[in-house]
Amino acid sequence: MIELDGATGEGGGQVLRTALTLSMITGQPFRIANIRANRPKPGLMRQHLVAVQAAAEISNADIGSAAVGAQSLQFIPGKIIGGAYRFAIGTAGSCTLVLQTLLPALLYADAPSVVSISGGTHNSMAPPAHFLQRAYGRVMAEMGATLEIELKRYGFYPAGGGEIEAKVSPCKRLQPLELMSRGERVSGYAESFIAGVPADVAKRELAGVKAAMGWDDAQLMIRGLPHDQGPGNALLITLENQHVTEVFCAFGEKMVTSEIVAKKAITQVRQYIASGAAVGEHLADQIMLPFALAGSGRFTTDRVSQHALTNAEVIARFLPVSIAFENQGLFSSCVIETK
């Protein structure tokens, strides 16, 4: 039984999600205390409970009496079973974080799987669905994984109501990968998604991107969505490079101007471009686990967050790997090796 302290490092839900994924794959049970101890509302929120229940269902695990608000949990996994699964968060809690808990594990299932998750697809506390499709999905494909992620319906905070479906084929072994440089830029574009929000909001956001990036109108797109999928607004900037694709986002909120939303997204993009690193802060955090499962890998990133350091610590509890970060000036490198 691996004993984990949820207050470690940044003390959020990542400790739990990473533990669930690796427990399923390695067959090692774990017990966690102080779940999300450093958050304003500690314990399992609805999306975390669904992640636990979903992991338990696909791996025939024993989870005892897990409930919303619980600050401790024991997880004893069984065999990972492929098949058709459907999970509902019931709030605007993140579909993408639940899905990312399950995807690596389903690569080790005995048969292909189709997973549908309903809830929030675009909110400020999690990667949006497009990030999974374009950035995370591309890295996983490069490593030999066959997965297809489809956004069926958008779900913004606070209403939720979105849906993501993923099709996953078993993968005997992920291939090691090195992402030390991003390569030449192939394309760059910005999209403003609006549902039940005036078109002027999108126009002003994209005008901000145009002025900052010097892009032409063909690279700026308004994505109007049905009103019943809102109200909601998300600004996404996608940079497709030779070796990696990155997605940066900012979200419209009440009392926040379109210009500020644009500035938030542009600030992230400029930091990434200036660093010269292959991957951004959030993608670095997400690919560490599959790199560790492959046994080795290297990448450069514009920033090593406390979130990433915490993630690395949990990964090393389940897998015989060492994860080392080294500052290289404007960026940092991460090297993952089998012990």
mmCIF file of C-alpha atoms in Angstrom:
data_model
loop_
_atom_site.group_PDB
_atom_site.id
_atom_site.type_symbol
_atom_site.label_atom_id
_atom_site.label_comp_id
_atom_site.label_asym_id
_atom_site.label_seq_id
_atom_site.Cartn_x
_atom_site.Cartn_y
_atom_site.Cartn_z
ATOM 1 C CA MET A 1 0.000 0.000 0.000
ATOM 2 C CA ILE A 2 1.527 3.307 -1.107
ATOM 3 C CA GLU A 3 0.839 6.064 1.427
ATOM 4 C CA LEU A 4 0.347 9.567 -0.017
ATOM 5 C CA ASP A 5 -0.135 12.956 1.593
ATOM 6 C CA GLY A 6 -2.469 15.155 -0.451
ATOM 7 C CA ALA A 7 -0.985 18.252 1.180
ATOM 8 C CA THR A 8 2.350 17.609 -0.553
ATOM 9 C CA GLY A 9 3.646 20.368 -2.821
ATOM 10 C CA GLU A 10 0.864 22.372 -4.418
ATOM 11 C CA GLY A 11 -1.690 20.279 -2.542
ATOM 12 C CA GLY A 12 -4.363 20.077 -5.250
ATOM 13 C CA GLY A 13 -6.207 17.393 -7.163
ATOM 14 C CA GLN A 14 -3.225 16.384 -9.322
ATOM 15 C CA VAL A 15 -1.790 14.184 -6.574
ATOM 16 C CA LEU A 16 -5.004 12.150 -6.564
ATOM 17 C CA ARG A 17 -5.404 11.979 -10.363
ATOM 18 C CA THR A 18 -1.828 10.849 -10.982
ATOM 19 C CA ALA A 19 -2.094 8.274 -8.209
ATOM 20 C CA LEU A 20 -5.320 6.881 -9.676
ATOM 21 C CA THR A 21 -3.803 6.553 -13.153
ATOM 22 C CA LEU A 22 -0.605 4.860 -12.012
ATOM 23 C CA SER A 23 -2.351 2.643 -9.475
ATOM 24 C CA MET A 24 -4.551 1.265 -12.256
ATOM 25 C CA ILE A 25 -1.581 0.676 -14.569
ATOM 26 C CA THR A 26 0.864 -0.787 -12.037
ATOM 27 C CA GLY A 27 -1.680 -2.612 -9.896
ATOM 28 C CA GLN A 28 -0.290 -0.961 -6.760
ATOM 29 C CA PRO A 29 -2.948 0.099 -4.219
ATOM 30 C CA PHE A 30 -2.642 3.428 -2.442
ATOM 31 C CA ARG A 31 -4.059 5.346 0.468
ATOM 32 C CA ILE A 32 -4.209 9.151 0.400
ATOM 33 C CA ALA A 33 -4.861 11.549 3.280
ATOM 34 C CA ASN A 34 -5.388 15.327 3.245
ATOM 35 C CA ILE A 35 -6.926 15.331 -0.240
ATOM 36 C CA ARG A 36 -6.674 18.827 -1.814
ATOM 37 C CA ALA A 37 -5.555 20.182 1.566
ATOM 38 C CA ASN A 38 -4.286 23.469 0.125
ATOM 39 C CA ARG A 39 -7.519 24.401 -1.648
ATOM 40 C CA PRO A 40 -10.227 26.768 -0.262
ATOM 41 C CA LYS A 41 -12.608 23.782 -0.082
ATOM 42 C CA PRO A 42 -10.465 20.742 0.798
ATOM 43 C CA GLY A 43 -11.516 17.186 0.022
ATOM 44 C CA LEU A 44 -13.141 15.603 -2.994
ATOM 45 C CA MET A 45 -15.150 17.948 -5.191
ATOM 46 C CA ARG A 46 -17.680 16.456 -7.585
ATOM 47 C CA GLN A 47 -15.201 16.161 -10.487
ATOM 48 C CA HIS A 48 -12.621 14.428 -8.271
ATOM 49 C CA LEU A 49 -15.204 11.953 -6.991
ATOM 50 C CA VAL A 50 -16.221 11.147 -10.579
ATOM 51 C CA ALA A 51 -12.541 10.579 -11.446
ATOM 52 C CA VAL A 52 -12.285 8.137 -8.538
ATOM 53 C CA GLN A 53 -15.535 6.370 -9.466
ATOM 54 C CA ALA A 54 -14.565 6.221 -13.157
ATOM 55 C CA ALA A 55 -11.129 4.808 -12.338
ATOM 56 C CA ALA A 56 -12.770 2.247 -10.061
ATOM 57 C CA GLU A 57 -15.218 1.196 -12.772
ATOM 58 C CA ILE A 58 -12.652 0.661 -15.522
ATOM 59 C CA SER A 59 -10.234 -1.180 -13.218
ATOM 60 C CA ASN A 60 -12.695 -3.044 -10.980
ATOM 61 C CA ALA A 61 -11.211 -1.281 -7.964
ATOM 62 C CA ASP A 62 -12.307 -1.256 -4.353
ATOM 63 C CA ILE A 63 -12.742 2.364 -3.155
ATOM 64 C CA GLY A 64 -14.790 1.896 0.004
ATOM 65 C CA SER A 65 -17.278 4.680 0.727
ATOM 66 C CA ALA A 66 -15.875 7.604 -1.278
ATOM 67 C CA ALA A 67 -18.063 10.739 -1.171
ATOM 68 C CA VAL A 68 -17.952 14.464 -1.922
ATOM 69 C CA GLY A 69 -15.960 16.242 0.784
ATOM 70 C CA ALA A 70 -13.964 13.152 1.770
ATOM 71 C CA GLN A 71 -10.365 14.014 2.657
ATOM 72 C CA SER A 72 -8.998 10.481 2.611
ATOM 73 C CA LEU A 73 -9.354 7.545 0.236
ATOM 74 C CA GLN A 74 -8.125 4.004 -0.258
ATOM 75 C CA PHE A 75 -7.902 2.640 -3.806
ATOM 76 C CA ILE A 76 -7.259 -1.040 -4.519
ATOM 77 C CA PRO A 77 -7.240 -1.662 -8.296
ATOM 78 C CA GLY A 78 -8.112 -4.794 -10.238
ATOM 79 C CA LYS A 79 -7.735 -5.516 -13.943
ATOM 80 C CA ILE A 80 -8.279 -2.700 -16.484
ATOM 81 C CA ILE A 81 -11.204 -3.649 -18.717
ATOM 82 C CA GLY A 82 -11.864 -2.033 -22.104
ATOM 83 C CA GLY A 83 -15.402 -1.247 -23.213
ATOM 84 C CA ALA A 84 -17.986 1.521 -23.464
ATOM 85 C CA TYR A 85 -18.160 3.870 -20.489
ATOM 86 C CA ARG A 86 -20.233 6.938 -19.677
ATOM 87 C CA PHE A 87 -19.656 9.268 -16.736
ATOM 88 C CA ALA A 88 -21.521 12.436 -15.725
ATOM 89 C CA ILE A 89 -19.969 15.074 -13.475
ATOM 90 C CA GLY A 90 -23.285 16.908 -13.199
ATOM 91 C CA THR A 91 -21.601 20.305 -12.728
ATOM 92 C CA ALA A 92 -19.154 22.460 -14.703
ATOM 93 C CA GLY A 93 -16.341 20.376 -13.182
ATOM 94 C CA SER A 94 -13.716 19.496 -15.757
ATOM 95 C CA CYS A 95 -14.355 16.650 -18.200
ATOM 96 C CA THR A 96 -10.779 16.982 -19.414
ATOM 97 C CA LEU A 97 -9.199 16.297 -16.018
ATOM 98 C CA VAL A 98 -11.371 13.211 -15.519
ATOM 99 C CA LEU A 99 -10.531 12.039 -19.037
ATOM 100 C CA GLN A 100 -6.812 12.564 -18.508
ATOM 101 C CA THR A 101 -7.018 10.339 -15.439
ATOM 102 C CA LEU A 102 -8.435 7.519 -17.554
ATOM 103 C CA LEU A 103 -6.690 7.830 -20.950
ATOM 104 C CA PRO A 104 -3.233 6.462 -20.044
ATOM 105 C CA ALA A 105 -4.794 3.586 -18.116
ATOM 106 C CA LEU A 106 -7.069 2.574 -20.998
ATOM 107 C CA LEU A 107 -3.978 2.142 -23.176
ATOM 108 C CA TYR A 108 -3.274 -0.886 -20.961
ATOM 109 C CA ALA A 109 -6.802 -2.341 -21.197
ATOM 110 C CA ASP A 110 -7.592 -5.731 -22.727
ATOM 111 C CA ALA A 111 -9.744 -4.243 -25.525
ATOM 112 C CA PRO A 112 -10.568 -0.886 -27.195
ATOM 113 C CA SER A 113 -12.628 1.609 -25.208
ATOM 114 C CA VAL A 114 -15.070 4.445 -25.824
ATOM 115 C CA VAL A 115 -15.439 6.894 -22.940
ATOM 116 C CA SER A 116 -18.014 9.673 -22.774
ATOM 117 C CA ILE A 117 -17.800 12.293 -20.011
ATOM 118 C CA SER A 118 -20.280 15.126 -19.478
ATOM 119 C CA GLY A 119 -19.623 18.313 -17.498
ATOM 120 C CA GLY A 120 -17.386 21.312 -18.138
ATOM 121 C CA THR A 121 -15.217 21.356 -21.265
ATOM 122 C CA HIS A 122 -13.927 24.931 -21.052
ATOM 123 C CA ASN A 123 -13.178 26.477 -17.662
ATOM 124 C CA SER A 124 -10.274 28.413 -16.248
ATOM 125 C CA MET A 125 -9.036 25.758 -13.821
ATOM 126 C CA ALA A 126 -8.329 23.016 -16.362
ATOM 127 C CA PRO A 127 -7.022 22.455 -19.894
ATOM 128 C CA PRO A 128 -9.763 22.951 -22.500
ATOM 129 C CA ALA A 129 -10.869 20.115 -24.759
ATOM 130 C CA HIS A 130 -8.925 21.601 -27.700
ATOM 131 C CA PHE A 131 -5.718 21.345 -25.675
ATOM 132 C CA LEU A 132 -6.264 17.596 -25.304
ATOM 133 C CA GLN A 133 -7.018 17.213 -29.001
ATOM 134 C CA ARG A 134 -4.222 19.323 -30.460
ATOM 135 C CA ALA A 135 -1.390 19.456 -27.920
ATOM 136 C CA TYR A 136 -1.617 16.434 -25.595
ATOM 137 C CA GLY A 137 -3.127 14.224 -28.319
ATOM 138 C CA ARG A 138 -0.287 14.963 -30.739
ATOM 139 C CA VAL A 139 2.366 14.011 -28.174
ATOM 140 C CA MET A 140 0.540 10.789 -27.336
ATOM 141 C CA ALA A 141 0.280 9.908 -31.044
ATOM 142 C CA GLU A 142 4.028 10.498 -31.443
ATOM 143 C CA MET A 143 4.548 8.000 -28.627
ATOM 144 C CA GLY A 144 2.492 5.354 -30.414
ATOM 145 C CA ALA A 145 -0.889 5.760 -28.719
ATOM 146 C CA THR A 146 -4.024 5.508 -30.826
ATOM 147 C CA LEU A 147 -6.675 7.754 -29.376
ATOM 148 C CA GLU A 148 -9.334 10.013 -30.818
ATOM 149 C CA ILE A 149 -10.912 12.816 -28.811
ATOM 150 C CA GLU A 150 -14.161 14.396 -29.992
ATOM 151 C CA LEU A 151 -15.854 17.430 -28.467
ATOM 152 C CA LYS A 152 -19.569 16.641 -28.732
ATOM 153 C CA ARG A 153 -20.924 19.688 -26.917
ATOM 154 C CA TYR A 154 -19.360 22.718 -25.236
ATOM 155 C CA GLY A 155 -19.775 23.213 -21.502
ATOM 156 C CA PHE A 156 -18.762 26.530 -19.926
ATOM 157 C CA TYR A 157 -18.633 27.566 -16.273
ATOM 158 C CA PRO A 158 -20.971 27.698 -14.359
ATOM 159 C CA ALA A 159 -23.616 25.761 -16.325
ATOM 160 C CA GLY A 160 -21.481 22.881 -17.651
ATOM 161 C CA GLY A 161 -23.521 20.541 -19.829
ATOM 162 C CA GLY A 162 -20.670 19.764 -22.233
ATOM 163 C CA GLU A 163 -19.584 16.351 -23.455
ATOM 164 C CA ILE A 164 -16.296 14.814 -24.591
ATOM 165 C CA GLU A 165 -15.940 11.372 -26.143
ATOM 166 C CA ALA A 166 -12.651 9.508 -26.447
ATOM 167 C CA LYS A 167 -11.874 6.343 -28.368
ATOM 168 C CA VAL A 168 -8.785 4.529 -27.098
ATOM 169 C CA SER A 169 -7.011 1.461 -28.483
ATOM 170 C CA PRO A 170 -4.704 -0.678 -26.334
ATOM 171 C CA CYS A 171 -0.999 0.115 -26.695
ATOM 172 C CA LYS A 172 1.514 -2.527 -25.616
ATOM 173 C CA ARG A 173 4.256 0.007 -24.986
ATOM 174 C CA LEU A 174 4.599 3.764 -25.285
ATOM 175 C CA GLN A 175 7.685 4.826 -27.225
ATOM 176 C CA PRO A 176 10.211 7.193 -25.592
ATOM 177 C CA LEU A 177 10.193 10.702 -27.029
ATOM 178 C CA GLU A 178 12.444 13.743 -26.959
ATOM 179 C CA LEU A 179 11.010 17.225 -27.369
ATOM 180 C CA MET A 180 14.021 19.488 -26.985
ATOM 181 C CA SER A 181 13.007 22.053 -29.612
ATOM 182 C CA ARG A 182 9.682 23.082 -31.111
ATOM 183 C CA GLY A 183 11.046 23.487 -34.655
ATOM 184 C CA GLU A 184 9.792 25.975 -37.220
ATOM 185 C CA ARG A 185 6.270 27.292 -36.913
ATOM 186 C CA VAL A 186 3.895 25.657 -39.379
ATOM 187 C CA SER A 187 0.812 27.712 -38.555
ATOM 188 C CA GLY A 188 -0.674 29.992 -35.923
ATOM 189 C CA TYR A 189 -4.286 31.020 -35.410
ATOM 190 C CA ALA A 190 -6.720 32.399 -32.847
ATOM 191 C CA GLU A 191 -10.329 31.396 -32.232
ATOM 192 C CA SER A 192 -12.912 33.121 -30.084
ATOM 193 C CA PHE A 193 -15.708 30.769 -29.086
ATOM 194 C CA ILE A 194 -18.948 32.447 -28.068
ATOM 195 C CA ALA A 195 -22.259 30.978 -26.927
ATOM 196 C CA GLY A 196 -25.038 33.300 -25.843
ATOM 197 C CA VAL A 197 -22.528 36.171 -25.882
ATOM 198 C CA PRO A 198 -22.518 39.201 -28.258
ATOM 199 C CA ALA A 199 -20.343 38.823 -31.362
ATOM 200 C CA ASP A 200 -18.638 42.099 -30.461
ATOM 201 C CA VAL A 201 -16.901 40.283 -27.590
ATOM 202 C CA ALA A 202 -15.191 37.931 -30.039
ATOM 203 C CA LYS A 203 -14.336 40.736 -32.461
ATOM 204 C CA ARG A 204 -12.595 42.765 -29.755
ATOM 205 C CA GLU A 205 -10.660 39.755 -28.443
ATOM 206 C CA LEU A 206 -9.413 38.890 -31.912
ATOM 207 C CA ALA A 207 -8.541 42.526 -32.606
ATOM 208 C CA GLY A 208 -6.276 42.381 -29.564
ATOM 209 C CA VAL A 209 -4.577 39.249 -30.882
ATOM 210 C CA LYS A 210 -4.193 40.790 -34.337
ATOM 211 C CA ALA A 211 -2.489 43.878 -32.936
ATOM 212 C CA ALA A 212 -0.154 41.886 -30.667
ATOM 213 C CA MET A 213 0.777 39.074 -33.045
ATOM 214 C CA GLY A 214 0.644 40.918 -36.367
ATOM 215 C CA TRP A 215 -1.560 38.207 -37.817
ATOM 216 C CA ASP A 216 -3.870 38.655 -40.781
ATOM 217 C CA ASP A 217 -7.641 38.149 -40.776
ATOM 218 C CA ALA A 218 -7.346 34.594 -42.130
ATOM 219 C CA GLN A 219 -5.710 33.607 -38.835
ATOM 220 C CA LEU A 220 -8.511 35.064 -36.697
ATOM 221 C CA MET A 221 -11.773 33.152 -36.407
ATOM 222 C CA ILE A 222 -15.062 33.704 -34.591
ATOM 223 C CA ARG A 223 -16.598 30.383 -33.596
ATOM 224 C CA GLY A 224 -20.269 30.986 -32.902
ATOM 225 C CA LEU A 225 -21.942 28.234 -30.898
ATOM 226 C CA PRO A 226 -25.639 27.532 -30.231
ATOM 227 C CA HIS A 227 -27.044 29.779 -27.492
ATOM 228 C CA ASP A 228 -28.101 26.787 -25.410
ATOM 229 C CA GLN A 229 -24.436 25.852 -24.958
ATOM 230 C CA GLY A 230 -23.776 29.136 -23.147
ATOM 231 C CA PRO A 231 -23.412 31.639 -21.864
ATOM 232 C CA GLY A 232 -19.697 31.263 -22.384
ATOM 233 C CA ASN A 233 -16.625 32.636 -24.099
ATOM 234 C CA ALA A 234 -13.162 31.184 -24.618
ATOM 235 C CA LEU A 235 -10.240 32.647 -26.559
ATOM 236 C CA LEU A 236 -7.797 30.040 -27.861
ATOM 237 C CA ILE A 237 -4.468 30.675 -29.558
ATOM 238 C CA THR A 238 -2.914 27.660 -31.286
ATOM 239 C CA LEU A 239 0.698 27.463 -32.428
ATOM 240 C CA GLU A 240 1.453 24.459 -34.602
ATOM 241 C CA ASN A 241 5.201 23.884 -34.833
ATOM 242 C CA GLN A 242 7.323 21.293 -36.592
ATOM 243 C CA HIS A 243 7.669 19.072 -33.511
ATOM 244 C CA VAL A 244 4.889 20.147 -31.161
ATOM 245 C CA THR A 245 1.542 21.961 -31.048
ATOM 246 C CA GLU A 246 0.682 24.325 -28.202
ATOM 247 C CA VAL A 247 -2.704 25.768 -27.214
ATOM 248 C CA PHE A 248 -3.090 28.819 -24.970
ATOM 249 C CA CYS A 249 -6.408 30.031 -23.629
ATOM 250 C CA ALA A 250 -8.204 32.710 -21.647
ATOM 251 C CA PHE A 251 -11.851 32.860 -20.636
ATOM 252 C CA GLY A 252 -14.429 35.597 -20.715
ATOM 253 C CA GLU A 253 -15.953 36.463 -17.345
ATOM 254 C CA LYS A 254 -18.440 38.962 -16.000
ATOM 255 C CA MET A 255 -16.869 42.376 -15.401
ATOM 256 C CA VAL A 256 -13.744 41.431 -17.408
ATOM 257 C CA THR A 257 -13.245 43.252 -20.711
ATOM 258 C CA SER A 258 -12.475 41.529 -23.990
ATOM 259 C CA GLU A 259 -9.180 43.405 -24.092
ATOM 260 C CA ILE A 260 -8.087 41.908 -20.764
ATOM 261 C CA VAL A 261 -9.083 38.408 -21.908
ATOM 262 C CA ALA A 262 -6.960 38.868 -25.040
ATOM 263 C CA LYS A 263 -4.059 40.192 -22.990
ATOM 264 C CA LYS A 264 -4.128 37.133 -20.710
ATOM 265 C CA ALA A 265 -3.839 34.755 -23.657
ATOM 266 C CA ILE A 266 -1.198 36.858 -25.424
ATOM 267 C CA THR A 267 0.958 37.041 -22.281
ATOM 268 C CA GLN A 268 1.118 33.239 -22.177
ATOM 269 C CA VAL A 269 1.970 33.041 -25.872
ATOM 270 C CA ARG A 270 4.722 35.654 -25.635
ATOM 271 C CA GLN A 271 6.313 33.922 -22.640
ATOM 272 C CA TYR A 272 6.356 30.641 -24.528
ATOM 273 C CA ILE A 273 7.754 32.126 -27.744
ATOM 274 C CA ALA A 274 10.447 34.119 -25.923
ATOM 275 C CA SER A 275 11.628 31.095 -23.934
ATOM 276 C CA GLY A 276 12.553 29.023 -26.978
ATOM 277 C CA ALA A 277 11.312 25.917 -25.139
ATOM 278 C CA ALA A 278 9.556 23.050 -26.891
ATOM 279 C CA VAL A 279 6.519 22.857 -24.605
ATOM 280 C CA GLY A 280 4.619 25.265 -22.373
ATOM 281 C CA GLU A 281 4.068 24.994 -18.636
ATOM 282 C CA HIS A 282 0.809 23.031 -18.789
ATOM 283 C CA LEU A 283 1.781 20.576 -21.529
ATOM 284 C CA ALA A 284 4.994 19.840 -19.621
ATOM 285 C CA ASP A 285 2.897 18.846 -16.633
ATOM 286 C CA GLN A 286 0.648 16.583 -18.721
ATOM 287 C CA ILE A 287 3.310 14.671 -20.688
ATOM 288 C CA MET A 288 5.485 13.780 -17.707
ATOM 289 C CA LEU A 289 3.368 10.748 -16.855
ATOM 290 C CA PRO A 290 3.356 9.138 -20.334
ATOM 291 C CA PHE A 291 7.087 9.890 -20.655
ATOM 292 C CA ALA A 292 7.651 8.071 -17.356
ATOM 293 C CA LEU A 293 5.536 5.134 -18.538
ATOM 294 C CA ALA A 294 7.753 4.923 -21.630
ATOM 295 C CA GLY A 295 10.731 4.599 -19.297
ATOM 296 C CA SER A 296 12.636 7.620 -20.566
ATOM 297 C CA GLY A 297 12.306 10.941 -22.352
ATOM 298 C CA ARG A 298 13.453 14.545 -22.419
ATOM 299 C CA PHE A 299 11.800 17.878 -23.066
ATOM 300 C CA THR A 300 12.339 21.597 -22.563
ATOM 301 C CA THR A 301 9.679 23.819 -21.024
ATOM 302 C CA ASP A 302 9.219 27.534 -20.478
ATOM 303 C CA ARG A 303 8.370 27.117 -16.787
ATOM 304 C CA VAL A 304 8.464 24.372 -14.178
ATOM 305 C CA SER A 305 5.445 24.919 -11.949
ATOM 306 C CA GLN A 306 4.893 23.681 -8.402
ATOM 307 C CA HIS A 307 2.157 21.574 -9.981
ATOM 308 C CA ALA A 308 4.777 19.823 -12.156
ATOM 309 C CA LEU A 309 7.179 19.267 -9.272
ATOM 310 C CA THR A 310 4.381 17.707 -7.225
ATOM 311 C CA ASN A 311 3.383 15.523 -10.145
ATOM 312 C CA ALA A 312 6.966 14.310 -10.567
ATOM 313 C CA GLU A 313 7.123 13.371 -6.904
ATOM 314 C CA VAL A 314 3.953 11.251 -7.124
ATOM 315 C CA ILE A 315 5.051 9.550 -10.357
ATOM 316 C CA ALA A 316 8.320 8.478 -8.702
ATOM 317 C CA ARG A 317 6.331 6.759 -5.924
ATOM 318 C CA PHE A 318 4.750 4.372 -8.435
ATOM 319 C CA LEU A 319 7.354 3.961 -11.189
ATOM 320 C CA PRO A 320 11.100 3.177 -11.035
ATOM 321 C CA VAL A 321 12.093 6.421 -12.726
ATOM 322 C CA SER A 322 14.035 9.551 -11.840
ATOM 323 C CA ILE A 323 12.715 12.932 -12.999
ATOM 324 C CA ALA A 324 15.218 15.788 -12.968
ATOM 325 C CA PHE A 325 14.735 19.456 -13.858
ATOM 326 C CA GLU A 326 17.568 21.789 -14.784
ATOM 327 C CA ASN A 327 17.377 25.527 -15.370
ATOM 328 C CA GLN A 328 18.794 26.486 -18.760
ATOM 329 C CA GLY A 329 18.299 30.250 -18.566
ATOM 330 C CA LEU A 330 15.120 31.217 -20.401
ATOM 331 C CA PHE A 331 13.775 27.679 -20.137
ATOM 332 C CA SER A 332 14.244 24.454 -18.174
ATOM 333 C CA SER A 333 14.928 20.914 -19.273
ATOM 334 C CA CYS A 334 13.352 17.768 -17.870
ATOM 335 C CA VAL A 335 15.073 14.404 -18.108
ATOM 336 C CA ILE A 336 13.227 11.181 -17.239
ATOM 337 C CA GLU A 337 15.238 7.990 -16.855
ATOM 338 C CA THR A 338 14.649 4.484 -15.579
ATOM 339 C CA LYS A 339 16.406 3.876 -12.262
#
